[in-house]
Short mmCIF file of C-alpha atoms in Angstrom, two decimals:
data_model
loop_
_atom_site.label_atom_id
_atom_site.label_comp_id
_atom_site.label_asym_id
_atom_site.label_seq_id
_atom_site.Cartn_x
_atom_site.Cartn_y
_atom_site.Cartn_z
CA MET A 408 -10.73 -17.03 -1.34
CA LYS A 409 -11.64 -16.62 -4.98
CA ILE A 410 -12.23 -13.60 -7.26
CA ASP A 411 -15.37 -13.75 -9.27
CA VAL A 412 -16.43 -10.50 -11.03
CA ASP A 413 -19.80 -11.95 -12.35
CA ALA A 414 -20.70 -13.17 -8.72
CA VAL A 415 -19.93 -9.67 -7.32
CA LEU A 416 -21.89 -7.84 -9.88
CA ARG A 417 -24.81 -10.17 -9.29
CA GLU A 418 -24.70 -9.65 -5.68
CA ARG A 419 -24.11 -6.04 -5.50
CA LEU A 420 -26.41 -5.04 -8.31
CA PRO A 421 -29.14 -7.41 -8.40
CA ARG A 422 -31.63 -5.07 -10.16
CA HIS A 423 -29.28 -4.10 -12.72
CA TYR A 424 -27.32 -7.21 -13.32
CA ARG A 425 -29.35 -8.33 -16.34
CA PHE A 426 -28.68 -5.23 -18.14
CA ILE A 427 -24.99 -5.42 -17.98
CA PRO A 428 -23.47 -6.40 -21.07
CA ARG A 429 -21.55 -9.84 -20.90
CA PRO A 430 -18.72 -8.48 -23.11
CA LEU A 431 -18.21 -5.77 -20.40
CA VAL A 432 -18.03 -8.35 -17.71
CA ARG A 433 -15.48 -10.43 -19.59
CA TRP A 434 -13.38 -7.28 -20.25
CA VAL A 435 -13.37 -6.46 -16.49
CA GLU A 436 -12.35 -10.14 -15.66
CA ARG A 437 -9.48 -9.98 -18.41
CA THR A 438 -8.31 -6.36 -17.09
CA ILE A 439 -8.07 -7.38 -13.41
CA CYS A 440 -6.51 -10.68 -14.51
CA GLN A 441 -9.06 -12.56 -12.70
CA GLU A 442 -7.66 -16.04 -14.06
CA GLN A 443 -3.96 -15.31 -12.92
CA MET A 444 -5.17 -13.78 -9.66
CA ASN A 445 -7.20 -16.92 -8.86
CA GLU A 446 -4.23 -19.20 -9.66
CA MET A 447 -2.07 -17.34 -7.32
CA LEU A 448 -4.51 -17.63 -4.60
CA ARG A 449 -4.87 -21.23 -5.25
CA VAL A 450 -1.24 -21.76 -5.09
CA ASN A 451 -1.01 -19.94 -1.69
CA HIS A 452 -4.23 -21.19 -0.23
CA GLY A 453 -3.93 -21.49 3.61
CA LEU A 454 -1.06 -19.06 4.01
CA ARG A 455 -1.60 -15.85 5.87
CA ASP A 456 0.02 -12.56 6.43
CA ALA A 457 3.72 -12.62 5.91
CA ASP A 458 3.80 -16.22 4.70
CA PHE A 459 1.07 -15.28 2.21
CA CYS A 460 3.28 -12.48 1.02
CA ARG A 461 6.26 -14.68 0.59
CA GLY A 462 4.30 -17.12 -1.33
CA VAL A 463 3.07 -14.53 -3.73
CA LEU A 464 6.68 -13.18 -4.14
CA SER A 465 7.74 -16.43 -4.83
CA HIS A 466 5.02 -17.19 -7.25
CA LEU A 467 5.89 -14.01 -9.26
CA GLY A 468 9.83 -14.39 -9.03
CA ILE A 469 10.07 -11.21 -7.15
CA THR A 470 13.20 -10.50 -5.17
CA TRP A 471 14.26 -7.52 -3.20
CA SER A 472 17.30 -6.11 -1.41
CA ALA A 473 17.58 -3.54 1.70
CA ARG A 474 20.33 -1.11 2.06
CA GLY A 475 21.07 2.00 4.37
CA CYS A 476 20.08 1.97 8.11
CA VAL A 477 18.50 -1.50 8.25
CA ASP A 478 20.32 -2.37 11.52
CA ARG A 479 19.15 0.73 13.14
CA LEU A 480 15.64 0.01 12.11
CA ALA A 481 15.91 -3.46 13.55
CA ALA A 482 17.05 -1.88 16.87
CA THR A 483 14.39 0.88 16.98
CA PRO A 484 11.66 0.19 19.32
CA ARG A 485 7.95 0.95 18.13
CA PRO A 486 9.05 2.27 14.71
CA LEU A 487 6.47 3.95 12.43
CA ILE A 488 7.80 3.15 8.90
CA VAL A 489 6.70 5.49 6.24
CA SER A 490 7.33 4.98 2.46
CA ASN A 491 6.57 6.18 -0.97
CA HIS A 492 3.99 4.11 -2.89
CA PRO A 493 5.31 3.67 -6.42
CA LEU A 494 3.56 0.46 -7.40
CA GLY A 495 0.15 0.28 -5.61
CA GLY A 496 0.31 -3.51 -4.55
CA LEU A 497 3.55 -5.29 -4.72
CA ASP A 498 5.36 -2.68 -2.78
CA GLY A 499 3.01 -3.43 0.28
CA ILE A 500 3.61 -7.15 -0.19
CA VAL A 501 7.36 -6.70 -0.37
CA MET A 502 7.26 -4.34 2.62
CA ILE A 503 5.44 -6.92 4.74
CA ASP A 504 8.02 -9.50 4.09
CA PHE A 505 10.98 -6.98 4.61
CA ILE A 506 9.58 -5.59 7.99
CA THR A 507 8.66 -8.93 9.47
CA ARG A 508 12.10 -10.21 8.52
CA THR A 509 13.93 -7.22 9.94
CA CYS A 510 11.61 -6.34 12.98
CA GLY A 511 10.10 -9.59 13.78
CA PRO A 512 6.33 -10.75 13.63
CA GLY A 513 3.30 -8.46 14.85
CA MET A 514 3.44 -5.74 12.39
CA ARG A 515 0.62 -3.78 11.20
CA PHE A 516 -0.07 -1.79 7.98
CA LEU A 517 -2.55 1.08 7.78
CA VAL A 518 -4.27 0.51 4.35
CA ASN A 519 -7.48 1.86 2.45
CA ASP A 520 -10.28 -0.07 4.03
CA LEU A 521 -11.20 -1.55 0.66
CA LEU A 522 -8.03 -3.81 0.88
CA MET A 523 -9.66 -5.64 3.86
CA ALA A 524 -11.24 -7.72 1.21
CA ILE A 525 -7.86 -9.48 0.81
CA GLU A 526 -8.59 -11.81 3.70
CA PRO A 527 -5.23 -13.55 3.94
CA LEU A 528 -3.85 -10.23 5.06
CA SER A 529 -6.50 -9.32 7.37
CA GLY A 530 -4.24 -10.01 10.30
CA VAL A 531 -1.82 -7.38 9.18
CA PHE A 532 -4.01 -4.75 7.60
CA LEU A 533 -5.51 -1.77 9.63
CA PRO A 534 -8.31 -0.11 7.64
CA VAL A 535 -8.39 3.63 6.98
CA ASN A 536 -11.55 5.02 5.37
CA LYS A 537 -10.51 7.34 2.44
CA HIS A 538 -13.89 7.85 1.12
CA GLY A 539 -16.00 8.80 4.21
CA ALA A 540 -15.98 9.25 7.92
CA GLN A 541 -13.82 6.90 9.88
CA SER A 542 -15.90 4.66 12.10
CA ARG A 543 -15.51 4.88 15.74
CA ALA A 544 -14.12 1.25 16.17
CA ALA A 545 -11.57 1.73 13.26
CA SER A 546 -10.42 4.96 14.82
CA ALA A 547 -9.94 3.06 18.16
CA ALA A 548 -8.22 0.16 16.60
CA ILE A 549 -5.73 2.70 15.00
CA ASP A 550 -5.15 4.37 18.24
CA GLU A 551 -4.74 0.83 20.07
CA ALA A 552 -2.20 -0.10 17.35
CA MET A 553 -0.31 3.28 17.75
CA ALA A 554 0.08 2.73 21.35
CA SER A 555 1.19 -0.86 21.13
CA SER A 556 4.66 -2.14 20.69
CA ALA A 557 4.10 -3.49 17.13
CA PRO A 558 5.87 -1.93 14.18
CA LEU A 559 3.45 0.24 11.95
CA VAL A 560 3.84 0.88 8.27
CA ILE A 561 1.86 3.57 6.26
CA PHE A 562 1.96 4.91 2.88
CA PRO A 563 1.32 8.46 3.62
CA ALA A 564 0.31 9.53 0.11
CA GLY A 565 -2.77 7.40 0.33
CA LEU A 566 -2.51 6.27 -3.30
CA VAL A 567 0.01 4.91 -5.84
CA SER A 568 2.41 7.36 -7.13
CA ARG A 569 1.77 9.37 -10.35
CA ARG A 570 3.70 10.84 -13.20
CA ARG A 571 4.15 14.57 -13.36
CA ASN A 572 6.39 16.37 -15.79
CA GLY A 573 8.09 13.03 -16.67
CA GLN A 574 8.91 12.22 -13.03
CA VAL A 575 7.12 9.25 -11.06
CA ALA A 576 6.51 10.48 -7.46
CA ASP A 577 4.02 10.51 -4.76
CA LEU A 578 1.52 13.21 -4.58
CA THR A 579 1.04 15.29 -1.54
CA TRP A 580 1.65 13.12 1.76
CA GLN A 581 -1.13 13.37 4.49
CA LYS A 582 -0.15 14.80 7.81
CA MET A 583 -1.96 12.05 10.18
CA PHE A 584 1.13 10.18 10.45
CA VAL A 585 3.00 13.15 11.96
CA ASN A 586 0.39 13.84 14.61
CA LYS A 587 0.06 10.13 15.40
CA ALA A 588 3.61 9.63 15.88
CA ILE A 589 3.92 12.57 18.27
CA ALA A 590 0.82 11.52 20.09
CA SER A 591 2.17 7.95 20.47
CA GLY A 592 5.89 8.58 21.15
CA ARG A 593 6.88 6.70 17.94
CA PRO A 594 10.02 7.41 15.95
CA VAL A 595 9.49 7.69 12.24
CA ILE A 596 11.56 5.57 9.81
CA PRO A 597 11.69 7.02 6.25
CA VAL A 598 11.90 4.20 3.59
CA HIS A 599 12.38 4.52 -0.13
CA PHE A 600 10.95 1.82 -2.44
CA SER A 601 12.28 1.64 -5.94
CA GLY A 602 10.11 0.83 -9.02
CA HIS A 603 7.43 2.14 -11.25
CA ASN A 604 4.31 1.01 -13.11
CA SER A 605 3.92 1.09 -16.85
CA SER A 606 3.76 4.09 -18.95
CA PHE A 607 0.06 3.07 -19.88
CA PHE A 608 -0.95 3.27 -16.24
CA TYR A 609 0.39 6.84 -15.76
CA THR A 610 -0.92 8.14 -19.15
CA PHE A 611 -4.50 6.58 -18.47
CA ALA A 612 -4.23 8.20 -15.00
CA ASN A 613 -3.31 11.62 -16.41
CA LEU A 614 -6.03 11.52 -19.33
CA ARG A 615 -8.70 10.72 -16.51
CA GLU A 616 -7.48 13.78 -14.65
CA ARG A 617 -7.80 16.01 -17.57
CA LEU A 618 -11.19 14.64 -18.35
CA GLY A 619 -12.26 15.99 -14.84
CA LEU A 620 -13.25 12.33 -13.79
CA LYS A 621 -12.93 12.10 -9.82
CA PHE A 622 -12.98 8.35 -9.65
CA ASN A 623 -9.63 6.57 -9.75
CA ILE A 624 -10.47 4.34 -12.66
CA GLU A 625 -6.91 3.55 -13.32
CA MET A 626 -6.92 1.43 -10.04
CA VAL A 627 -8.73 -1.42 -12.10
CA PHE A 628 -5.30 -1.95 -14.12
CA LEU A 629 -3.24 -2.29 -10.97
CA PRO A 630 -3.64 -6.27 -11.01
CA ARG A 631 -2.23 -6.14 -14.52
CA GLU A 632 0.96 -4.08 -13.10
CA VAL A 633 1.58 -6.68 -10.52
CA PHE A 634 1.97 -9.48 -13.24
CA ARG A 635 3.85 -7.14 -15.58
CA ALA A 636 6.52 -6.80 -12.53
CA ALA A 637 6.91 -10.63 -12.61
CA GLY A 638 10.84 -11.48 -12.17
CA SER A 639 11.60 -7.83 -11.04
CA ALA A 640 14.18 -6.91 -8.32
CA PHE A 641 13.41 -3.97 -6.04
CA THR A 642 15.67 -2.05 -3.61
CA ILE A 643 14.50 -0.85 -0.20
CA SER A 644 16.43 2.14 1.25
CA VAL A 645 16.19 2.71 4.79
CA GLY A 646 16.83 6.28 6.41
CA ALA A 647 17.95 7.20 9.89
CA PRO A 648 15.05 7.24 12.45
CA VAL A 649 13.42 10.64 13.32
CA PRO A 650 12.66 10.76 17.05
CA PRO A 651 9.26 12.24 17.93
CA SER A 652 11.03 14.95 19.61
CA GLU A 653 12.01 16.49 16.34
CA LEU A 654 8.68 16.26 14.56
CA ARG A 655 6.40 19.36 14.50
CA GLY A 656 2.62 18.70 14.68
CA GLY A 657 -0.45 20.72 14.86
CA ALA A 658 -0.47 23.63 12.34
CA ALA A 659 2.98 22.53 11.32
CA ALA A 660 2.17 18.92 10.59
CA ALA A 661 1.68 19.34 6.91
CA ALA A 662 5.18 21.00 6.47
CA THR A 663 6.74 18.21 8.65
CA ALA A 664 5.03 15.45 6.51
CA ALA A 665 6.46 17.18 3.29
CA ASP A 666 9.90 17.29 5.00
CA ILE A 667 9.86 13.61 5.74
CA ARG A 668 8.76 13.04 2.12
CA ARG A 669 11.77 14.99 0.82
CA ARG A 670 14.14 12.76 3.03
CA VAL A 671 12.40 9.66 1.49
CA TYR A 672 13.14 10.52 -1.97
CA ALA A 673 16.69 11.54 -0.96
CA LEU A 674 17.38 8.15 -0.13
CA ALA A 675 16.82 6.83 -3.66
#
């Protein structure tokens, strides 16, 4: 696997490729840290799933520790782990390492379908279409995973945390996980992940919103945030399991999702 912005533009925009200024292509390559990303992929070539994640963390010098109800998580069958999403990349990689060490292999992670392009993690990721209708096959795969015994992880916000009034936190959590947990009889495990992105990232995101631009342009800076965090140590705080019998779905699902979100931030 290799990242090649120029090749992607040539393939996806064949009619317009020759009109794209070369300096713009080079800017995109630098912005997404193409050279550093490819070196990291080269070093971890041949690794997959949790082993790939551990290779990435080792390459970046990233460490993590877990506290709270870790033993209860390990002893909980078929957990649905829900977490805040402060980083937009490394938090997912660390979570895969943590969950596989705590609950064993076989976990699945519900993610934006665009992330399926990360081939070494295709055995862990379950795609969710955030920008259109979910395909019948993708919906069936999610339902099958929910019915299985595999530990499942999801970031219910659906996108990386934002800064509002000086505080970094997730936006509104989507209610899907509540109804899915009830339907599949899965206990929900609230987890808080420490950390934040750079001030530049949040300032750019807020400026983009004030300009009325809908597309999340700031996502192009997430690779830079990954390398900025090199050498960091993160803390994972695990809350008590919430049995499906205590979850309220249907019309109350949004309120339940908001309550679980509050529990997550209370763990910080």
